[in-house]
Short mmCIF file of C-alpha atoms and ligand atoms in Angstrom, two decimals:
data_model
loop_
_atom_site.label_atom_id
_atom_site.label_comp_id
_atom_site.label_asym_id
_atom_site.label_seq_id
_atom_site.Cartn_x
_atom_site.Cartn_y
_atom_site.Cartn_z
CA UNK A 3 74.71 160.06 -4.86
CA UNK A 4 75.22 157.01 -6.99
CA UNK A 5 78.44 155.44 -8.14
CA UNK A 6 80.36 157.48 -10.71
CA UNK A 7 82.97 154.94 -11.72
CA UNK A 8 82.13 153.83 -15.25
CA UNK A 9 84.78 151.23 -16.13
CA UNK A 10 88.42 150.21 -15.91
CA UNK A 11 91.00 150.58 -18.68
CA UNK A 12 94.23 148.74 -19.28
CA UNK A 13 97.10 151.07 -18.40
CA UNK A 14 99.03 149.86 -21.44
CA UNK A 15 96.68 148.39 -24.08
CA UNK A 16 94.61 151.14 -25.67
CA UNK A 17 90.93 150.35 -26.03
CA UNK A 18 90.83 147.50 -23.53
CA UNK A 19 88.05 148.17 -21.01
CA UNK A 20 86.67 146.13 -18.14
CA UNK A 21 83.46 146.51 -16.12
CA UNK A 22 83.49 148.38 -12.81
CA UNK A 23 80.67 146.51 -11.10
CA UNK A 24 82.69 143.37 -10.43
CA UNK A 25 86.05 142.67 -8.82
CA UNK A 26 89.06 143.46 -10.98
CA UNK A 27 92.74 142.67 -10.68
CA UNK A 28 94.93 143.31 -13.77
CA UNK A 29 94.65 142.76 -17.51
CA UNK A 30 97.40 140.63 -19.07
CA UNK A 31 99.41 141.17 -15.89
CA UNK A 32 99.36 144.93 -16.34
CA UNK A 33 97.68 147.48 -14.05
CA UNK A 34 94.30 149.11 -14.65
CA UNK A 35 93.06 152.70 -14.53
CA UNK A 36 89.66 153.47 -12.99
CA UNK A 37 87.55 155.83 -15.11
CA UNK A 38 84.66 158.03 -13.95
CA UNK A 39 81.73 160.01 -15.25
CA UNK A 40 83.42 163.30 -14.38
CA UNK A 41 80.36 165.39 -15.27
CA UNK A 42 78.38 163.36 -12.75
CA UNK A 43 81.14 163.75 -10.15
CA UNK A 44 81.12 167.49 -10.72
CA UNK A 45 77.40 167.77 -10.10
CA UNK A 46 77.64 165.91 -6.78
CA UNK A 47 81.10 166.70 -5.35
CA UNK A 48 80.91 170.45 -5.73
CA UNK A 49 83.52 172.65 -4.07
CA UNK A 50 80.86 174.06 -1.77
CA UNK A 51 79.57 170.57 -0.88
CA UNK A 52 83.12 169.64 0.11
CA UNK A 53 83.20 172.48 2.65
CA UNK A 54 80.58 170.82 4.81
CA UNK A 55 81.92 167.27 4.61
CA UNK A 56 83.94 165.40 7.24
CA UNK A 57 87.67 165.89 6.75
CA UNK A 58 88.39 162.25 5.91
CA UNK A 59 89.28 160.62 2.57
CA UNK A 60 85.65 159.64 1.95
CA UNK A 61 84.80 163.30 1.34
CA UNK A 62 86.00 162.53 -2.22
CA UNK A 63 83.95 159.36 -2.56
CA UNK A 64 82.51 160.35 -5.94
CA UNK A 65 86.07 160.10 -7.30
CA UNK A 66 86.57 156.69 -5.68
CA UNK A 67 85.26 153.37 -6.94
CA UNK A 68 82.66 153.13 -4.16
CA UNK A 69 79.13 154.45 -4.05
CA UNK A 70 76.73 155.13 -1.21
CA UNK A 71 75.85 151.49 -0.84
CA UNK A 72 79.38 150.38 0.07
CA UNK A 73 80.37 150.79 3.71
CA UNK A 74 84.00 151.96 3.95
CA UNK A 75 86.55 150.25 6.18
CA UNK A 76 87.77 153.30 7.99
CA UNK A 77 89.52 154.56 11.10
CA UNK A 78 88.08 158.02 10.54
CA UNK A 79 91.42 159.43 9.60
CA UNK A 80 91.39 163.11 8.89
CA UNK A 81 93.36 165.00 6.27
CA UNK A 82 97.11 164.95 6.77
CA UNK A 83 98.43 168.46 7.44
CA UNK A 84 100.52 170.51 5.07
CA UNK A 85 103.19 172.06 7.25
CA UNK A 86 104.92 175.19 6.03
CA UNK A 87 108.70 174.97 6.52
CA UNK A 88 110.20 178.48 6.29
CA UNK A 89 113.50 177.82 8.06
CA UNK A 90 114.17 174.70 6.03
CA UNK A 91 113.24 176.55 2.83
CA UNK A 92 115.66 179.32 3.64
CA UNK A 93 118.46 176.81 4.25
CA UNK A 94 117.75 175.31 0.85
CA UNK A 95 117.81 178.70 -0.88
CA UNK A 96 114.09 178.83 -1.76
CA UNK A 97 111.09 180.62 -0.30
CA UNK A 98 108.18 178.21 -0.08
CA UNK A 99 108.41 174.60 1.05
CA UNK A 100 105.63 172.59 2.64
CA UNK A 101 105.80 169.07 4.00
CA UNK A 102 102.61 167.09 3.61
CA UNK A 103 102.88 165.03 6.75
CA UNK A 104 101.43 161.59 6.18
CA UNK A 105 103.02 160.37 9.41
CA UNK A 106 99.98 161.74 11.22
CA UNK A 107 97.66 159.10 9.71
CA UNK A 108 96.41 156.09 11.76
CA UNK A 109 99.26 153.69 10.97
CA UNK A 110 101.78 156.55 10.82
CA UNK A 111 102.22 156.28 7.04
CA UNK A 112 100.50 157.14 3.77
CA UNK A 113 99.77 153.44 3.23
CA UNK A 114 96.49 153.86 5.19
CA UNK A 115 94.87 155.50 2.21
CA UNK A 116 95.26 152.66 -0.26
CA UNK A 117 94.64 149.99 2.35
CA UNK A 118 91.44 151.57 3.52
CA UNK A 119 90.04 151.38 -0.01
CA UNK A 120 91.54 147.97 -0.83
CA UNK A 121 90.04 146.46 2.33
CA UNK A 122 86.71 148.14 1.58
CA UNK A 123 86.53 146.70 -1.93
CA UNK A 124 87.83 143.26 -0.96
CA UNK A 125 85.17 142.98 1.75
CA UNK A 126 82.52 144.29 -0.62
CA UNK A 127 83.38 141.58 -3.15
CA UNK A 128 83.16 138.90 -0.46
CA UNK A 129 86.85 138.29 0.15
CA UNK A 130 87.82 137.02 3.58
CA UNK A 131 91.60 136.88 3.20
CA UNK A 132 93.91 139.45 1.60
CA UNK A 133 97.66 139.17 1.11
CA UNK A 134 100.63 141.15 -0.08
CA UNK A 135 104.38 141.43 -0.40
CA UNK A 136 105.46 144.50 1.56
CA UNK A 137 108.49 146.53 2.54
CA UNK A 138 106.89 147.23 5.91
CA UNK A 139 104.50 150.17 6.13
CA UNK A 140 102.01 148.69 3.69
CA UNK A 141 102.03 145.33 5.48
CA UNK A 142 101.32 147.04 8.80
CA UNK A 143 98.50 149.06 7.28
CA UNK A 144 97.05 146.01 5.53
CA UNK A 145 97.04 144.10 8.82
CA UNK A 146 95.30 146.91 10.67
CA UNK A 147 92.66 147.58 8.01
CA UNK A 148 92.04 143.85 7.57
CA UNK A 149 91.52 143.61 11.34
CA UNK A 150 89.15 146.56 11.17
CA UNK A 151 87.24 144.83 8.36
CA UNK A 152 87.12 141.47 10.14
CA UNK A 153 89.26 139.85 7.44
CA UNK A 154 92.38 137.72 7.57
CA UNK A 155 95.63 138.93 6.08
CA UNK A 156 98.94 137.40 5.04
CA UNK A 157 102.16 139.35 4.51
CA UNK A 158 105.64 138.51 3.18
CA UNK A 159 108.34 141.02 4.27
CA UNK A 160 112.13 141.04 3.90
CA UNK A 161 113.72 139.73 7.13
CA UNK A 162 115.53 143.03 7.74
CA UNK A 163 112.42 145.22 7.60
CA UNK A 164 112.34 147.69 10.56
CA UNK A 165 111.09 146.02 13.71
CA UNK A 166 108.22 148.52 14.13
CA UNK A 167 106.80 147.42 10.77
CA UNK A 168 107.06 143.75 11.64
CA UNK A 169 105.49 144.33 15.06
CA UNK A 170 102.61 146.40 13.70
CA UNK A 171 101.78 143.74 11.14
CA UNK A 172 102.11 140.87 13.62
CA UNK A 173 100.06 142.55 16.37
CA UNK A 174 97.24 143.12 13.88
CA UNK A 175 96.77 139.37 13.72
CA UNK A 176 98.13 139.19 10.18
CA UNK A 177 100.00 136.02 9.36
CA UNK A 178 103.45 137.51 8.90
CA UNK A 179 106.33 135.73 7.14
CA UNK A 180 109.84 137.05 6.71
CA UNK A 181 111.78 136.26 3.56
CA UNK A 182 115.38 136.16 2.42
CA UNK A 183 114.61 138.16 -0.71
CA UNK A 184 113.23 141.52 -1.79
CA UNK A 185 109.70 142.69 -2.46
CA UNK A 186 109.62 141.80 -6.16
CA UNK A 187 110.65 138.21 -5.38
CA UNK A 188 108.09 137.90 -2.57
CA UNK A 189 105.50 139.42 -4.87
CA UNK A 190 105.82 136.44 -7.22
CA UNK A 191 105.09 134.01 -4.35
CA UNK A 192 102.09 136.00 -3.19
CA UNK A 193 100.80 135.85 -6.76
CA UNK A 194 101.24 132.08 -6.85
CA UNK A 195 99.10 131.88 -3.70
CA UNK A 196 96.51 134.18 -5.30
CA UNK A 197 96.40 131.99 -8.42
CA UNK A 198 95.79 128.94 -6.20
CA UNK A 199 92.85 130.75 -4.60
CA UNK A 200 94.48 131.01 -1.18
CA UNK A 201 93.87 134.77 -0.91
CA UNK A 202 93.23 137.98 -2.82
CA UNK A 203 96.50 139.68 -3.79
CA UNK A 204 96.51 143.39 -2.96
CA UNK A 205 100.23 143.94 -3.69
CA UNK A 206 101.15 147.20 -5.44
CA UNK A 207 99.06 147.74 -8.60
CA UNK A 208 97.89 144.12 -8.73
CA UNK A 209 94.39 145.38 -8.08
CA UNK A 210 93.12 148.83 -9.13
CA UNK A 211 91.65 150.05 -5.81
CA UNK A 212 94.72 150.94 -3.72
CA UNK A 213 95.81 153.37 -6.43
CA UNK A 214 92.49 155.18 -6.12
CA UNK A 215 92.83 155.40 -2.33
CA UNK A 216 96.23 157.01 -2.76
CA UNK A 217 94.70 159.47 -5.18
CA UNK A 218 93.24 161.22 -2.12
CA UNK A 219 96.77 162.53 -1.39
CA UNK A 220 96.49 164.65 -4.52
CA UNK A 221 92.84 165.59 -4.00
CA UNK A 222 93.56 166.72 -0.47
CA UNK A 223 96.62 168.67 -1.52
CA UNK A 224 94.63 170.49 -4.21
CA UNK A 225 91.91 171.41 -1.74
CA UNK A 226 94.39 172.45 0.96
CA UNK A 227 96.11 174.69 -1.62
CA UNK A 228 92.72 176.16 -2.52
CA UNK A 229 92.79 174.55 -5.96
CA UNK A 230 96.07 176.24 -6.96
CA UNK A 231 98.52 173.36 -7.22
CA UNK A 232 102.17 173.78 -6.18
CA UNK A 233 104.88 174.09 -8.83
CA UNK A 234 106.99 171.17 -7.66
CA UNK A 235 106.18 167.87 -5.97
CA UNK A 236 108.96 165.68 -4.60
CA UNK A 237 107.90 162.11 -3.91
CA UNK A 238 110.06 159.27 -2.52
CA UNK A 239 109.51 156.51 -5.04
CA UNK A 240 109.52 152.75 -4.71
CA UNK A 241 106.69 151.23 -6.73
CA UNK A 242 105.54 154.79 -7.37
CA UNK A 243 101.82 154.31 -6.79
CA UNK A 244 101.21 157.59 -5.00
CA UNK A 245 103.07 159.60 -7.65
CA UNK A 246 100.99 158.01 -10.38
CA UNK A 247 97.83 158.41 -8.31
CA UNK A 248 98.39 162.09 -7.54
CA UNK A 249 98.97 162.88 -11.19
CA UNK A 250 95.74 161.07 -12.04
CA UNK A 251 93.94 163.12 -9.36
CA UNK A 252 95.29 166.38 -10.77
CA UNK A 253 94.24 165.44 -14.31
CA UNK A 254 90.73 164.53 -13.16
CA UNK A 255 90.43 167.83 -11.29
CA UNK A 256 91.71 169.73 -14.34
CA UNK A 257 89.21 167.98 -16.57
CA UNK A 258 86.41 168.92 -14.17
CA UNK A 259 87.57 172.55 -14.25
CA UNK A 260 88.37 172.57 -10.52
CA UNK A 261 91.88 173.98 -10.81
CA UNK A 262 92.39 177.74 -10.69
CA UNK A 263 95.41 177.58 -12.95
CA UNK A 264 96.16 175.30 -15.87
CA UNK A 265 99.78 175.03 -14.68
CA UNK A 266 100.35 171.54 -13.36
CA UNK A 267 103.10 170.61 -10.88
CA UNK A 268 106.38 169.14 -12.04
CA UNK A 269 106.45 165.67 -10.50
CA UNK A 270 109.81 164.36 -9.29
CA UNK A 271 110.32 160.67 -8.52
CA UNK A 272 113.14 160.55 -5.97
CA UNK A 273 115.19 157.43 -5.18
CA UNK A 274 118.31 156.53 -3.21
CA UNK A 275 121.32 155.61 -5.33
CA UNK A 276 121.20 152.30 -3.44
CA UNK A 277 118.05 151.40 -5.40
CA UNK A 278 117.39 153.63 -8.40
CA UNK A 279 115.78 151.64 -11.22
CA UNK A 280 113.46 154.50 -12.23
CA UNK A 281 116.30 157.01 -12.36
CA UNK A 282 118.45 154.71 -14.49
CA UNK A 283 115.57 154.22 -16.94
CA UNK A 284 114.72 157.94 -16.94
CA UNK A 285 118.30 158.91 -17.72
CA UNK A 286 118.51 156.29 -20.48
CA UNK A 287 115.28 157.58 -22.06
CA UNK A 288 113.56 154.23 -21.47
CA UNK A 289 109.88 153.69 -20.70
CA UNK A 290 110.51 150.48 -18.73
CA UNK A 291 113.07 149.96 -16.00
CA UNK A 292 115.48 147.06 -15.56
CA UNK A 293 116.03 145.41 -12.19
CA UNK A 294 118.39 147.19 -9.78
CA UNK A 295 120.55 144.31 -8.56
CA UNK A 296 121.81 144.24 -4.96
CA UNK A 297 119.40 146.96 -3.92
CA UNK A 298 120.37 148.37 -0.54
CA UNK A 299 118.97 151.37 1.30
CA UNK A 300 117.93 152.38 4.82
CA UNK A 301 114.86 153.89 3.18
CA UNK A 302 113.32 150.43 3.31
CA UNK A 303 110.03 151.44 1.67
CA UNK A 304 111.98 152.33 -1.47
CA UNK A 305 113.82 149.03 -1.74
CA UNK A 306 111.88 148.08 -4.85
CA UNK A 307 114.25 146.69 -7.51
CA UNK A 308 111.51 146.22 -10.14
CA UNK A 309 108.08 147.82 -10.21
CA UNK A 310 104.99 146.78 -12.11
CA UNK A 311 104.10 150.43 -12.66
CA UNK A 312 107.56 151.55 -13.86
CA UNK A 313 106.18 152.86 -17.16
CA UNK A 314 103.39 154.71 -15.32
CA UNK A 315 105.94 156.48 -13.10
CA UNK A 316 108.21 157.31 -16.03
CA UNK A 317 105.28 158.54 -18.14
CA UNK A 318 104.17 160.76 -15.25
CA UNK A 319 107.50 162.45 -14.64
CA UNK A 320 107.96 163.07 -18.37
CA UNK A 321 104.43 164.31 -18.98
CA UNK A 322 104.70 166.71 -16.03
CA UNK A 323 108.15 168.04 -17.05
CA UNK A 324 109.63 166.64 -13.87
CA UNK A 325 112.37 164.02 -13.58
CA UNK A 326 113.58 160.98 -11.70
CA UNK A 327 116.45 161.92 -9.38
CA UNK A 328 118.82 159.77 -7.34
CA UNK A 329 120.32 160.90 -4.05
CA UNK A 330 123.39 159.60 -2.20
CA UNK A 331 122.39 156.83 0.21
CA UNK A 332 125.05 157.84 2.74
CA UNK A 333 123.50 161.31 3.16
CA UNK A 334 119.97 160.18 4.09
CA UNK A 335 120.43 160.53 7.87
CA UNK A 336 122.00 163.97 7.41
CA UNK A 337 118.88 165.02 5.46
CA UNK A 338 116.58 163.68 8.19
CA UNK A 339 118.49 165.69 10.77
CA UNK A 340 118.37 168.83 8.65
CA UNK A 341 114.56 168.83 8.62
CA UNK A 342 114.23 167.78 12.27
CA UNK A 343 116.55 170.55 13.41
CA UNK A 344 115.01 173.22 11.18
CA UNK A 345 111.33 172.39 11.62
CA UNK A 346 110.85 169.84 14.39
CA UNK A 347 109.58 167.16 12.01
CA UNK A 348 110.98 163.65 12.25
CA UNK A 349 110.65 162.68 8.62
CA UNK A 350 111.26 159.12 7.43
CA UNK A 351 114.40 158.14 5.48
CA UNK A 352 112.34 157.82 2.29
CA UNK A 353 111.16 161.43 2.51
CA UNK A 354 114.68 162.54 3.44
CA UNK A 355 115.81 161.63 -0.07
CA UNK A 356 113.59 164.49 -1.28
CA UNK A 357 115.80 166.92 0.65
CA UNK A 358 118.77 165.74 -1.40
CA UNK A 359 116.73 166.04 -4.58
CA UNK A 360 115.75 169.61 -3.72
CA UNK A 361 119.39 170.44 -3.07
CA UNK A 362 120.27 169.10 -6.52
CA UNK A 363 117.42 170.94 -8.24
CA UNK A 364 118.41 174.25 -6.63
CA UNK A 365 122.07 173.75 -7.61
CA UNK A 366 121.03 173.02 -11.21
CA UNK A 367 118.66 176.04 -11.27
CA UNK A 368 115.80 173.71 -12.04
CA UNK A 369 113.68 175.25 -9.33
CA UNK A 370 113.40 178.97 -8.86
CA UNK A 371 113.43 180.69 -5.49
CA UNK A 372 109.74 181.51 -5.79
CA UNK A 373 108.54 178.01 -6.76
CA UNK A 374 106.02 176.47 -4.37
CA UNK A 375 107.49 173.11 -3.40
CA UNK A 376 105.84 170.20 -1.62
CA UNK A 377 107.69 167.24 -0.12
CA UNK A 378 105.72 164.19 0.97
CA UNK A 379 106.69 162.80 4.35
CA UNK A 380 105.31 159.35 3.69
CA UNK A 381 105.85 157.90 7.20
CA UNK A 382 107.00 158.66 10.73
CA UNK A 383 110.79 158.58 11.10
CA UNK A 384 110.26 156.97 14.51
CA UNK A 385 109.20 153.71 12.83
CA UNK A 386 112.72 153.00 11.59
CA UNK A 387 114.67 152.37 14.78
CA UNK A 388 115.64 148.82 15.57
CA UNK A 389 116.28 145.89 13.34
CA UNK A 390 116.29 142.16 13.85
CA UNK A 391 113.59 139.59 13.79
CA UNK A 392 110.53 139.10 15.93
CA UNK A 393 110.40 135.91 17.92
CA UNK A 394 108.34 133.16 16.32
CA UNK A 395 107.85 134.65 12.87
CA UNK A 396 108.16 131.90 10.22
CA UNK A 397 110.56 132.31 7.32
CA UNK A 398 109.97 131.72 3.63
CA UNK A 399 113.06 130.65 1.71
CA UNK A 400 112.80 132.37 -1.65
CA UNK A 401 115.73 130.43 -3.07
CA UNK A 402 113.50 127.33 -3.19
CA UNK A 403 110.03 126.90 -4.67
CA UNK A 404 107.22 127.10 -2.13
CA UNK A 405 105.39 123.83 -1.51
CA UNK A 406 101.92 125.33 -1.39
CA UNK A 407 100.21 122.16 -0.15
CA UNK A 408 102.54 122.11 2.81
CA UNK A 409 102.21 125.87 3.31
CA UNK A 410 98.44 125.63 3.33
CA UNK A 411 98.39 122.67 5.70
CA UNK A 412 100.89 124.26 8.07
CA UNK A 413 99.67 127.84 8.21
CA UNK A 414 96.32 128.58 6.70
CA UNK A 415 94.05 126.33 8.77
CA UNK A 416 95.32 128.18 11.80
CA UNK A 417 94.24 131.41 10.18
CA UNK A 418 90.61 130.51 9.70
CA UNK A 419 88.60 132.02 12.51
CA UNK A 420 91.74 133.11 14.33
C1 PLP B 507 107.60 155.44 3.91
C2 PLP B 507 107.52 155.05 2.49
N1 PLP B 507 107.79 155.97 1.56
C3 PLP B 507 107.74 155.68 0.25
C4 PLP B 507 107.41 154.41 -0.18
C5 PLP B 507 107.36 154.12 -1.64
O1 PLP B 507 106.03 154.07 -2.02
P1 PLP B 507 105.62 153.61 -3.48
O2 PLP B 507 105.89 152.16 -3.54
O3 PLP B 507 104.18 153.96 -3.60
O4 PLP B 507 106.48 154.39 -4.41
C6 PLP B 507 107.08 153.42 0.76
C7 PLP B 507 106.69 152.06 0.34
O5 PLP B 507 106.69 151.11 1.06
C8 PLP B 507 107.14 153.75 2.12
O6 PLP B 507 106.84 152.86 3.08
#
């Protein structure tokens, strides 16, 4: 096998291409798409070849931006299961619901996928320190994959992020900072540090590799469904990377002729009404979202008031005949309990919003009883108990500019070799 990635394309400026054999970030502050020689992929990643491969995400390596010569940073995760949920389906008034349970991955969330690839590419391009703004699960996964890769990592998280997320990130040896702002505000500071050369910024869509790692959610789903995609996918959306990535995966598989039916799933971006910028934009017919002020939700991973990939999410739901749907914040725990009691699965609050979305879709006759429906449980519900602040974690005051000289002198020397 060689490497089948051919180039990158601007996600917004038609005709702008960038080479694939060197490190990329964004173009004009907009995300990039990775493009492949799909004929070449088809000749190497055949359906029968897949049958004899290990059940980890690297089984799809031809559709990832790495070739044989790049050693992946991996914890040998296997595929996440798709769990059929008949009792829950019946309660919802439909026949076929599956939960794709990403909580069973190494850091108990879907963030492993993107981080595994981001760490792989960062190490390949000689980076020794990666950084990001995170709502929790991604920061924990970054810390763990950076540790696995022998790299340093730096994370900015809101101070009220669940304690399990803070602990996971801190224990990994990441330099963790808590902030008095939300992820979009922290993201700007992490970018400033990137521009000063302090680290490589792997925040959502600020490099093109995490997106490709998340694409394996869609590739796996297609294979687990024997190349007959479900009718409906409900995805709890913050920055929306996995929704965008899965749709990209499905289109690549369709182009390669791997899908048994030309019918593509309707993709639903689900949000809490405590933070629903995508839904507001969708309902207004806009391609770009405006900031959701005073965002508040217990589904902390979805507390994303502005997203770099807003137009990619909105394009996806429209192109797939899906929608963006908001669900009442105060019902999230009820939805978690519904699934736990019906099926024995402790889904996270983010995924619980998809239960509310399904309820709405059934009421509005937008799904039929026979539709095959998949909900993504993006993390373990057990990670969300306990709030507060870990002892000794420094704070970044986002109301004031960061003095980077001071920051560097105070914190980064300690990082080197630590
Ligand atoms: C558990 C969980 N679900 C969903 C999301 C939203 O993911 P995305 O930003 O890719 O939309 C996150 C993000 O942190 C998360 O941690």
